[in-house]
Amino acid sequence: MNLYIAFVNIFLYIIVSCDASGTDIALDAKATLLHRIDSLNLLIYTCLLTLTVLTIWVFKHRRVSWLHETGLAVIYGLIVGAIIRYGSSTNEITYIDAHPDPDSKYNLSVPPDMVRFHFPDKIQVTGDASIPNKTYAYSFRGEIVNVEQNEIDLKATFDPEIFFNIILPPIIFHAGYCLKRKYFFRNLGAILTFAMVGTALSALVIGSLMYGFVQLMPASLASSFTFLDTLYFGALISPTDPLTVLAIFSQLKVDVNLYAMIFGESVLNDAVALVLSGAIQNYEKRYSTDGEFEITAFLAAIGDFIGIFSLSLIVGALMGCLTALMTKFTHVRDWPLLESALFVLMSYAAFLIAEVCELTGVVAVLFCGICQAHYTYNNLSADSRNRTKQLFELLNFLAENFIFTYIGVSMFTFPKHHFDPWFIIAGFLTSTLGRAVNIYPLSFLLNLGRKPPIPMNFQHMLFFSGLRGAMSFALAIRNTVSEARQAMLTTTSLIVIATVVLQGGAATHALAYLRIPTGQGQNEESDALPFRDVRNDSQRGSGDSGSEKARLAKLWGAIDSRLLKPLLTHARPPLTETLPAFFRPLARLLTTTRQYTQGDNNGLRRTDSDSDLCIDEPQPVPTSIDPQQLWPGLVDTRISVEGITGSNI
Amino acid sequence: MNLYIAFVNIFLYIIVSCDASGTDIALDAKATLLHRIDSLNLLIYTCLLTLTVLTIWVFKHRRVSWLHETGLAVIYGLIVGAIIRYGSSTNEITYIDAHPDPDSKYNLSVPPDMVRFHFPDKIQVTGDASIPNKTYAYSFRGEIVNVEQNEIDLKATFDPEIFFNIILPPIIFHAGYCLKRKYFFRNLGAILTFAMVGTALSALVIGSLMYGFVQLMPASLASSFTFLDTLYFGALISPTDPLTVLAIFSQLKVDVNLYAMIFGESVLNDAVALVLSGAIQNYEKRYSTDGEFEITAFLAAIGDFIGIFSLSLIVGALMGCLTALMTKFTHVRDWPLLESALFVLMSYAAFLIAEVCELTGVVAVLFCGICQAHYTYNNLSADSRNRTKQLFELLNFLAENFIFTYIGVSMFTFPKHHFDPWFIIAGFLTSTLGRAVNIYPLSFLLNLGRKPPIPMNFQHMLFFSGLRGAMSFALAIRNTVSEARQAMLTTTSLIVIATVVLQGGAATHALAYLRIPTGQGQNEESDALPFRDVRNDSQRGSGDSGSEKARLAKLWGAIDSRLLKPLLTHARPPLTETLPAFFRPLARLLTTTRQYTQGDNNGLRRTDSDSDLCIDEPQPVPTSIDPQQLWPGLVDTRISVEGITGSNI
């Protein structure tokens, strides 16, 4: 926005010179112009997204695979950002220094919310203007740390609040809603290890290494970094973004367990990184006097982390279950519009409740999404299922592409970038190392206890899938007051852009090079399709493939199928059969006629699919990049290359 | 928001007294608290909407018809607004008076965008706090007209920008997208007369009468109103809101022509009122020195009105046609997600382009919606049709209910209400009169030339359907600086609440009392269902029922079916057949293989339905209020009372 304020000023000069008497008219014109500039900004992003959509179509149509849609959005953003930067003049905001009225009766030690500014009062305005002596309201924006550098336009560009409150929730909810829960729970141990332990470990390693690197750098920068700063950098650069890699995975039908591990890890590590960075900031606040390590504060930070994470999880899960109960015991399903609205409102309420309670809304909305998919989805009418799936798919698509476009644009337009080559190089090195430390040692440990171990080529692919994305960028742009934070933002932006464009583009080749089996999961997925038949349910009920399933998943499965499912959905067996006789009256109350009347083998149970959601997006045309062509003989030949349907250009 | 700032202050006092040294920590805590308050506000609205959804379901389930969902949203809003108002303490914002630094080199006659405020500099802060001497940034908010009344918190409550840029566009787009175009064009003459002439006439009558009333009032208020002010009031109170009435109409299957007239009029008069009020404001700006009538300025205002309206219309229609061309000549329909995203982005771009060009985005998005439904819809894949329909239906539902909830809440929480009983009474009287002046004389004139005249009971119903809604409220809250404007807002809010709750609740009875035929339109609609068969198309092509169709509609129909449809969609006959031989090469270029290969009678043409969109929403259970029961013998007995499907509570 800043960039256009230059135009505003030019415009205002014209107005002022034309009609010097009309301060009111000039102000009105300024307001109108600001509105138009806001609209223009939105329009630029809308057009960029339209362009991205059209190019994605061309790429899909022409079967281009060396560049993925997120990489495309970033590149378009970079181009437009450069045009805006070098095509327009400098960004100036008019400002003035002010002092409080000596007669004020103000008795707080914090600055006031508003300033009533008398203008022009004690200054001589040049020119022949006859300016009325008026009073204007000014609202609090923030502290100016470095008065010489005129950092006044600091926060006008991007409001992280919008990102965290509007853009992020649908993306995260969609991730939870689409989670292929069957494979997620099968690989729960590995996923939790990578996401929880791995992310914390990666943050610690990156933080420590960066602190070492920073000490070797020129004194000016080194002095501005504390260990907590570099640790914060470690926390924000650790979460991975799966979009690009997973889109390719699902096109090429890569092994479902690998898919589940990468998806599950990246969904959870976003949440982990958010809570972790919050805990680091809390630690910073408590002991801001010096950068020294204090054991009690450290323990408090760990307590923060665990407490906030688990409470957020509970809030989200409860809201999901509440929605399930509402949809089970009312007949709101007769009006799909009302039902969908209820679903959306309850899910957003989960996010808001967590935020109001100073928990992490993103974690809440993630687990709310998982519960909604697992329970509520079964109670919804067919129309609402379709509607909610499609709605969140679309929101997710638009929000994701907006973020990547924005990352590209902001690389040029954000006024507070700080390009420090050493810090950037160090950032790239340590973030790669951090990913390695996350994957290889933990895989080794996991393989000690894991029945089908994680093979080496899977480990390499897990390492390679460590693209950085939206969450890293959002955490970096949240605070850019100090030079250290600005250097972090610049480095993070560059890492995100490089990994998304280069690593994302090379993912297909990496799959082929590592001989990861593709084109499979067909058979396994067929039983997970919507309305899969009963055979599968009975298999499932009898506890199939005990060797594969983790014990944790088994225990959870028992509670789920005997207590939660019958309670929250219309699924069989009803509570009256699963609960002990003592609870019979209560159980009878919580069982619907529908649960009694339906047979075991029909109707509702079969719709409890954990994968009729979005993972298998409708893909009439898989990408044509057949790894076989790239690396003949290396890949599994089962890869499916289907023809184009309905295309006749 | 203001209401919670009291809490902030209390909280801050506590923090300050606990840890007086930490201004930084206090500021951080303040920022966190403000974020939580924002979330809390959103949460309150989310919960209110959830409650509304659940109550709507109960009402539909229990067949309650004396209160409609919009009325319900308003009432819930009123209750919660009252709780917030009387349950919390006063709303205070801390403020301080400030003067510019005498040494400033500032040379503009407009106030600066930012103020760099040195705090505490020249004031003595009481207490033992050791406050660092820091500089803070304050951004421009607006002028303080009345310094004594401390109007500083003026604009903190509601940002009309959000309303006009975020909430309104989906509602208006949905109205255009759902327009039953067949009946709309049949009644185009009446609709345009009511919407254009009628709204202007109504605004003029209300404005003049109000000016007369105001002159009779106490001097304090009278002096603050100019004729332009009352005219502005006339413009903002003239547009009608059809939601409540039309929901009942479609439930009871009221005569389709009456439905089309009320819907068409209210869709257009929103746009007319918006442009009209803009023209009045422009007039005001040009001749703000005195309230005298000037003929040139008046003509310029009329020119403004016509120019802005038609240019906005063109922008919207062009964007709609562009989307149609994109979806026709690319195969983006193979990826429904991309297609839907393109559709949404292009539609929003229409709104933004109009706003950037200082036109009226709402008018653009309305006509964009009409074109999207008429052309683009035919090119979309089945998945995208469904997705866009359901998406906008849901957005529309949420946005509408949010507005009505907000109207209710703001009645209590908005700090700048000005209750003037005389002005309120006058407002109610004149707005009723204005509606009458719109309907009866114009109906008389229309009946002179109209083949099936508008019967008297239809006229009464048109008069009765003059509920006021979202647009009036939004225009009223846009500017509440002066006392006159505040009195307008209060009166508008009350009129909206009263008409929506009382008139909306009585609509079913009014239908019965006026003996409006209900339960019909079944036969006529059956041929307008999705995938209606070919018979109907051929009828249509041969120009059925010439007596009914207006000449304007006929001419338009010819252009549409011979030029626009073949150009923009895959419809038959192709351009190669309809254009003169001279244009043959061009026509060949613009015709797809699909248009050549398909027969006249199959496939695509049949999906060109103007009513498979939202007018007939899925309504498994019509309201049970059978007017027969209320007014036995008075109503047509064809009213359909279907059983509840699938309900077994």
PDB file of N, CA and C in Angstrom, chain A residues 212-281:
ATOM      1  N   GLY A 212      26.249 -19.452  16.165  1.00  0.00           N
ATOM      2  CA  GLY A 212      27.671 -19.561  15.875  1.00  0.00           C
ATOM      3  C   GLY A 212      28.066 -18.753  14.650  1.00  0.00           C
ATOM      4  N   PHE A 213      27.318 -18.892  13.584  1.00  0.00           N
ATOM      5  CA  PHE A 213      27.612 -18.156  12.352  1.00  0.00           C
ATOM      6  C   PHE A 213      27.579 -16.651  12.588  1.00  0.00           C
ATOM      7  N   VAL A 214      26.541 -16.234  13.335  1.00  0.00           N
ATOM      8  CA  VAL A 214      26.360 -14.791  13.548  1.00  0.00           C
ATOM      9  C   VAL A 214      27.564 -14.204  14.275  1.00  0.00           C
ATOM     10  N   GLN A 215      28.124 -15.012  15.199  1.00  0.00           N
ATOM     11  CA  GLN A 215      29.278 -14.511  15.944  1.00  0.00           C
ATOM     12  C   GLN A 215      30.470 -14.233  15.034  1.00  0.00           C
ATOM     13  N   LEU A 216      30.517 -14.966  13.897  1.00  0.00           N
ATOM     14  CA  LEU A 216      31.630 -14.795  12.976  1.00  0.00           C
ATOM     15  C   LEU A 216      31.423 -13.616  12.029  1.00  0.00           C
ATOM     16  N   MET A 217      30.242 -13.057  12.070  1.00  0.00           N
ATOM     17  CA  MET A 217      29.902 -12.016  11.100  1.00  0.00           C
ATOM     18  C   MET A 217      30.336 -10.649  11.589  1.00  0.00           C
ATOM     19  N   PRO A 218      30.257  -9.649  10.690  1.00  0.00           N
ATOM     20  CA  PRO A 218      30.619  -8.284  11.095  1.00  0.00           C
ATOM     21  C   PRO A 218      29.919  -7.886  12.387  1.00  0.00           C
ATOM     22  N   ALA A 219      30.590  -7.101  13.154  1.00  0.00           N
ATOM     23  CA  ALA A 219      30.124  -6.785  14.510  1.00  0.00           C
ATOM     24  C   ALA A 219      28.739  -6.156  14.526  1.00  0.00           C
ATOM     25  N   SER A 220      28.434  -5.343  13.522  1.00  0.00           N
ATOM     26  CA  SER A 220      27.177  -4.595  13.547  1.00  0.00           C
ATOM     27  C   SER A 220      25.981  -5.536  13.662  1.00  0.00           C
ATOM     28  N   LEU A 221      26.004  -6.606  12.856  1.00  0.00           N
ATOM     29  CA  LEU A 221      24.870  -7.522  12.872  1.00  0.00           C
ATOM     30  C   LEU A 221      24.959  -8.462  14.074  1.00  0.00           C
ATOM     31  N   ALA A 222      26.160  -8.937  14.329  1.00  0.00           N
ATOM     32  CA  ALA A 222      26.343  -9.921  15.386  1.00  0.00           C
ATOM     33  C   ALA A 222      25.815  -9.408  16.719  1.00  0.00           C
ATOM     34  N   SER A 223      26.061  -8.134  16.975  1.00  0.00           N
ATOM     35  CA  SER A 223      25.664  -7.605  18.277  1.00  0.00           C
ATOM     36  C   SER A 223      24.151  -7.544  18.433  1.00  0.00           C
ATOM     37  N   SER A 224      23.438  -7.484  17.288  1.00  0.00           N
ATOM     38  CA  SER A 224      21.981  -7.324  17.407  1.00  0.00           C
ATOM     39  C   SER A 224      21.255  -8.656  17.562  1.00  0.00           C
ATOM     40  N   PHE A 225      21.983  -9.775  17.427  1.00  0.00           N
ATOM     41  CA  PHE A 225      21.341 -11.082  17.593  1.00  0.00           C
ATOM     42  C   PHE A 225      21.627 -11.658  18.965  1.00  0.00           C
ATOM     43  N   THR A 226      20.580 -12.030  19.666  1.00  0.00           N
ATOM     44  CA  THR A 226      20.779 -12.832  20.861  1.00  0.00           C
ATOM     45  C   THR A 226      20.552 -14.287  20.481  1.00  0.00           C
ATOM     46  N   PHE A 227      20.858 -15.202  21.428  1.00  0.00           N
ATOM     47  CA  PHE A 227      20.611 -16.604  21.133  1.00  0.00           C
ATOM     48  C   PHE A 227      19.123 -16.863  20.928  1.00  0.00           C
ATOM     49  N   LEU A 228      18.294 -16.115  21.664  1.00  0.00           N
ATOM     50  CA  LEU A 228      16.850 -16.290  21.511  1.00  0.00           C
ATOM     51  C   LEU A 228      16.404 -15.889  20.119  1.00  0.00           C
ATOM     52  N   ASP A 229      17.031 -14.850  19.569  1.00  0.00           N
ATOM     53  CA  ASP A 229      16.687 -14.429  18.211  1.00  0.00           C
ATOM     54  C   ASP A 229      16.964 -15.549  17.212  1.00  0.00           C
ATOM     55  N   THR A 230      18.161 -16.139  17.306  1.00  0.00           N
ATOM     56  CA  THR A 230      18.488 -17.196  16.349  1.00  0.00           C
ATOM     57  C   THR A 230      17.625 -18.429  16.598  1.00  0.00           C
ATOM     58  N   LEU A 231      17.268 -18.659  17.868  1.00  0.00           N
ATOM     59  CA  LEU A 231      16.386 -19.789  18.164  1.00  0.00           C
ATOM     60  C   LEU A 231      15.009 -19.548  17.552  1.00  0.00           C
ATOM     61  N   TYR A 232      14.567 -18.296  17.620  1.00  0.00           N
ATOM     62  CA  TYR A 232      13.294 -17.929  16.996  1.00  0.00           C
ATOM     63  C   TYR A 232      13.372 -18.179  15.494  1.00  0.00           C
ATOM     64  N   PHE A 233      14.513 -17.820  14.907  1.00  0.00           N
ATOM     65  CA  PHE A 233      14.705 -18.089  13.487  1.00  0.00           C
ATOM     66  C   PHE A 233      14.630 -19.586  13.217  1.00  0.00           C
ATOM     67  N   GLY A 234      15.268 -20.376  14.092  1.00  0.00           N
ATOM     68  CA  GLY A 234      15.198 -21.829  13.949  1.00  0.00           C
ATOM     69  C   GLY A 234      13.765 -22.326  13.993  1.00  0.00           C
ATOM     70  N   ALA A 235      12.966 -21.774  14.916  1.00  0.00           N
ATOM     71  CA  ALA A 235      11.579 -22.220  15.045  1.00  0.00           C
ATOM     72  C   ALA A 235      10.764 -21.842  13.824  1.00  0.00           C
ATOM     73  N   LEU A 236      11.019 -20.653  13.268  1.00  0.00           N
ATOM     74  CA  LEU A 236      10.164 -20.246  12.152  1.00  0.00           C
ATOM     75  C   LEU A 236      10.567 -20.888  10.837  1.00  0.00           C
ATOM     76  N   ILE A 237      11.840 -21.300  10.710  1.00  0.00           N
ATOM     77  CA  ILE A 237      12.271 -21.895   9.445  1.00  0.00           C
ATOM     78  C   ILE A 237      12.107 -23.411   9.466  1.00  0.00           C
ATOM     79  N   SER A 238      11.765 -23.994  10.603  1.00  0.00           N
ATOM     80  CA  SER A 238      11.662 -25.452  10.683  1.00  0.00           C
ATOM     81  C   SER A 238      10.414 -26.049  10.040  1.00  0.00           C
ATOM     82  N   PRO A 239       9.234 -25.411  10.156  1.00  0.00           N
ATOM     83  CA  PRO A 239       8.060 -26.098   9.599  1.00  0.00           C
ATOM     84  C   PRO A 239       8.153 -26.221   8.088  1.00  0.00           C
ATOM     85  N   THR A 240       7.723 -27.369   7.584  1.00  0.00           N
ATOM     86  CA  THR A 240       7.767 -27.593   6.139  1.00  0.00           C
ATOM     87  C   THR A 240       6.390 -27.389   5.543  1.00  0.00           C
ATOM     88  N   ASP A 241       6.381 -27.079   4.279  1.00  0.00           N
ATOM     89  CA  ASP A 241       5.133 -26.844   3.562  1.00  0.00           C
ATOM     90  C   ASP A 241       5.002 -27.922   2.492  1.00  0.00           C
ATOM     91  N   PRO A 242       3.941 -28.696   2.542  1.00  0.00           N
ATOM     92  CA  PRO A 242       3.895 -29.884   1.690  1.00  0.00           C
ATOM     93  C   PRO A 242       3.252 -29.676   0.328  1.00  0.00           C
ATOM     94  N   LEU A 243       2.640 -28.485   0.127  1.00  0.00           N
ATOM     95  CA  LEU A 243       1.773 -28.307  -1.035  1.00  0.00           C
ATOM     96  C   LEU A 243       2.333 -28.865  -2.321  1.00  0.00           C
ATOM     97  N   THR A 244       3.497 -28.338  -2.678  1.00  0.00           N
ATOM     98  CA  THR A 244       4.037 -28.619  -3.994  1.00  0.00           C
ATOM     99  C   THR A 244       4.335 -30.102  -4.148  1.00  0.00           C
ATOM    100  N   VAL A 245       5.051 -30.637  -3.155  1.00  0.00           N
ATOM    101  CA  VAL A 245       5.453 -32.036  -3.241  1.00  0.00           C
ATOM    102  C   VAL A 245       4.234 -32.948  -3.251  1.00  0.00           C
ATOM    103  N   LEU A 246       3.259 -32.635  -2.378  1.00  0.00           N
ATOM    104  CA  LEU A 246       2.122 -33.541  -2.262  1.00  0.00           C
ATOM    105  C   LEU A 246       1.246 -33.524  -3.499  1.00  0.00           C
ATOM    106  N   ALA A 247       1.157 -32.354  -4.139  1.00  0.00           N
ATOM    107  CA  ALA A 247       0.368 -32.304  -5.367  1.00  0.00           C
ATOM    108  C   ALA A 247       0.962 -33.267  -6.390  1.00  0.00           C
ATOM    109  N   ILE A 248       2.291 -33.277  -6.456  1.00  0.00           N
ATOM    110  CA  ILE A 248       2.963 -34.186  -7.387  1.00  0.00           C
ATOM    111  C   ILE A 248       2.764 -35.629  -6.945  1.00  0.00           C
ATOM    112  N   PHE A 249       2.859 -35.854  -5.629  1.00  0.00           N
ATOM    113  CA  PHE A 249       2.663 -37.197  -5.094  1.00  0.00           C
ATOM    114  C   PHE A 249       1.304 -37.749  -5.495  1.00  0.00           C
ATOM    115  N   SER A 250       0.262 -36.926  -5.313  1.00  0.00           N
ATOM    116  CA  SER A 250      -1.058 -37.489  -5.571  1.00  0.00           C
ATOM    117  C   SER A 250      -1.299 -37.636  -7.066  1.00  0.00           C
ATOM    118  N   GLN A 251      -0.600 -36.834  -7.869  1.00  0.00           N
ATOM    119  CA  GLN A 251      -0.726 -37.037  -9.305  1.00  0.00           C
ATOM    120  C   GLN A 251      -0.070 -38.345  -9.727  1.00  0.00           C
ATOM    121  N   LEU A 252       1.091 -38.608  -9.136  1.00  0.00           N
ATOM    122  CA  LEU A 252       1.845 -39.802  -9.537  1.00  0.00           C
ATOM    123  C   LEU A 252       1.501 -41.027  -8.705  1.00  0.00           C
ATOM    124  N   LYS A 253       0.573 -40.838  -7.752  1.00  0.00           N
ATOM    125  CA  LYS A 253       0.145 -41.925  -6.883  1.00  0.00           C
ATOM    126  C   LYS A 253       1.336 -42.609  -6.219  1.00  0.00           C
ATOM    127  N   VAL A 254       2.055 -41.816  -5.475  1.00  0.00           N
ATOM    128  CA  VAL A 254       3.204 -42.315  -4.729  1.00  0.00           C
ATOM    129  C   VAL A 254       2.704 -43.114  -3.533  1.00  0.00           C
ATOM    130  N   ASP A 255       3.551 -43.971  -3.028  1.00  0.00           N
ATOM    131  CA  ASP A 255       3.245 -44.812  -1.870  1.00  0.00           C
ATOM    132  C   ASP A 255       2.461 -44.068  -0.800  1.00  0.00           C
ATOM    133  N   VAL A 256       1.328 -44.624  -0.350  1.00  0.00           N
ATOM    134  CA  VAL A 256       0.439 -43.915   0.562  1.00  0.00           C
ATOM    135  C   VAL A 256       1.061 -43.659   1.928  1.00  0.00           C
ATOM    136  N   ASN A 257       1.940 -44.564   2.373  1.00  0.00           N
ATOM    137  CA  ASN A 257       2.553 -44.347   3.686  1.00  0.00           C
ATOM    138  C   ASN A 257       3.507 -43.164   3.658  1.00  0.00           C
ATOM    139  N   LEU A 258       4.285 -43.063   2.571  1.00  0.00           N
ATOM    140  CA  LEU A 258       5.171 -41.913   2.432  1.00  0.00           C
ATOM    141  C   LEU A 258       4.347 -40.629   2.370  1.00  0.00           C
ATOM    142  N   TYR A 259       3.262 -40.689   1.599  1.00  0.00           N
ATOM    143  CA  TYR A 259       2.355 -39.547   1.480  1.00  0.00           C
ATOM    144  C   TYR A 259       1.838 -39.145   2.857  1.00  0.00           C
ATOM    145  N   ALA A 260       1.370 -40.133   3.611  1.00  0.00           N
ATOM    146  CA  ALA A 260       0.790 -39.838   4.923  1.00  0.00           C
ATOM    147  C   ALA A 260       1.842 -39.238   5.845  1.00  0.00           C
ATOM    148  N   MET A 261       3.074 -39.760   5.763  1.00  0.00           N
ATOM    149  CA  MET A 261       4.120 -39.227   6.646  1.00  0.00           C
ATOM    150  C   MET A 261       4.419 -37.765   6.324  1.00  0.00           C
ATOM    151  N   ILE A 262       4.597 -37.470   5.036  1.00  0.00           N
ATOM    152  CA  ILE A 262       4.945 -36.095   4.665  1.00  0.00           C
ATOM    153  C   ILE A 262       3.791 -35.144   4.975  1.00  0.00           C
ATOM    154  N   PHE A 263       2.572 -35.571   4.624  1.00  0.00           N
ATOM    155  CA  PHE A 263       1.419 -34.706   4.860  1.00  0.00           C
ATOM    156  C   PHE A 263       1.193 -34.507   6.354  1.00  0.00           C
ATOM    157  N   GLY A 264       1.166 -35.614   7.088  1.00  0.00           N
ATOM    158  CA  GLY A 264       0.918 -35.533   8.527  1.00  0.00           C
ATOM    159  C   GLY A 264       1.964 -34.692   9.227  1.00  0.00           C
ATOM    160  N   GLU A 265       3.220 -34.905   8.839  1.00  0.00           N
ATOM    161  CA  GLU A 265       4.277 -34.147   9.491  1.00  0.00           C
ATOM    162  C   GLU A 265       4.114 -32.657   9.234  1.00  0.00           C
ATOM    163  N   SER A 266       3.875 -32.307   7.976  1.00  0.00           N
ATOM    164  CA  SER A 266       3.852 -30.876   7.666  1.00  0.00           C
ATOM    165  C   SER A 266       2.613 -30.193   8.238  1.00  0.00           C
ATOM    166  N   VAL A 267       1.503 -30.948   8.343  1.00  0.00           N
ATOM    167  CA  VAL A 267       0.321 -30.364   8.973  1.00  0.00           C
ATOM    168  C   VAL A 267       0.614 -30.070  10.441  1.00  0.00           C
ATOM    169  N   LEU A 268       1.208 -31.040  11.110  1.00  0.00           N
ATOM    170  CA  LEU A 268       1.452 -30.869  12.538  1.00  0.00           C
ATOM    171  C   LEU A 268       2.595 -29.897  12.813  1.00  0.00           C
ATOM    172  N   ASN A 269       3.635 -29.914  11.990  1.00  0.00           N
ATOM    173  CA  ASN A 269       4.761 -29.063  12.351  1.00  0.00           C
ATOM    174  C   ASN A 269       4.469 -27.570  12.153  1.00  0.00           C
ATOM    175  N   ASP A 270       3.481 -27.243  11.312  1.00  0.00           N
ATOM    176  CA  ASP A 270       3.021 -25.853  11.273  1.00  0.00           C
ATOM    177  C   ASP A 270       2.521 -25.432  12.650  1.00  0.00           C
ATOM    178  N   ALA A 271       1.674 -26.302  13.214  1.00  0.00           N
ATOM    179  CA  ALA A 271       1.123 -26.001  14.527  1.00  0.00           C
ATOM    180  C   ALA A 271       2.217 -25.961  15.582  1.00  0.00           C
ATOM    181  N   VAL A 272       3.136 -26.945  15.502  1.00  0.00           N
ATOM    182  CA  VAL A 272       4.219 -27.008  16.485  1.00  0.00           C
ATOM    183  C   VAL A 272       5.079 -25.750  16.412  1.00  0.00           C
ATOM    184  N   ALA A 273       5.418 -25.343  15.200  1.00  0.00           N
ATOM    185  CA  ALA A 273       6.278 -24.166  15.046  1.00  0.00           C
ATOM    186  C   ALA A 273       5.606 -22.911  15.592  1.00  0.00           C
ATOM    187  N   LEU A 274       4.307 -22.813  15.379  1.00  0.00           N
ATOM    188  CA  LEU A 274       3.580 -21.638  15.851  1.00  0.00           C
ATOM    189  C   LEU A 274       3.613 -21.570  17.375  1.00  0.00           C
ATOM    190  N   VAL A 275       3.334 -22.710  18.001  1.00  0.00           N
ATOM    191  CA  VAL A 275       3.328 -22.734  19.463  1.00  0.00           C
ATOM    192  C   VAL A 275       4.752 -22.533  19.990  1.00  0.00           C
ATOM    193  N   LEU A 276       5.715 -23.146  19.313  1.00  0.00           N
ATOM    194  CA  LEU A 276       7.111 -23.048  19.733  1.00  0.00           C
ATOM    195  C   LEU A 276       7.595 -21.599  19.689  1.00  0.00           C
ATOM    196  N   SER A 277       7.304 -20.913  18.594  1.00  0.00           N
ATOM    197  CA  SER A 277       7.756 -19.524  18.492  1.00  0.00           C
ATOM    198  C   SER A 277       7.054 -18.665  19.532  1.00  0.00           C
ATOM    199  N   GLY A 278       5.779 -18.991  19.821  1.00  0.00           N
ATOM    200  CA  GLY A 278       5.078 -18.264  20.874  1.00  0.00           C
ATOM    201  C   GLY A 278       5.745 -18.479  22.219  1.00  0.00           C
ATOM    202  N   ALA A 279       6.156 -19.723  22.480  1.00  0.00           N
ATOM    203  CA  ALA A 279       6.811 -20.028  23.748  1.00  0.00           C
ATOM    204  C   ALA A 279       8.143 -19.293  23.860  1.00  0.00           C
ATOM    205  N   ILE A 280       8.877 -19.215  22.734  1.00  0.00           N
ATOM    206  CA  ILE A 280      10.155 -18.497  22.755  1.00  0.00           C
ATOM    207  C   ILE A 280       9.920 -17.012  23.049  1.00  0.00           C
ATOM    208  N   GLN A 281       8.872 -16.469  22.445  1.00  0.00           N
ATOM    209  CA  GLN A 281       8.579 -15.061  22.702  1.00  0.00           C
ATOM    210  C   GLN A 281       8.177 -14.819  24.146  1.00  0.00           C
TER     211      GLN A 281
END
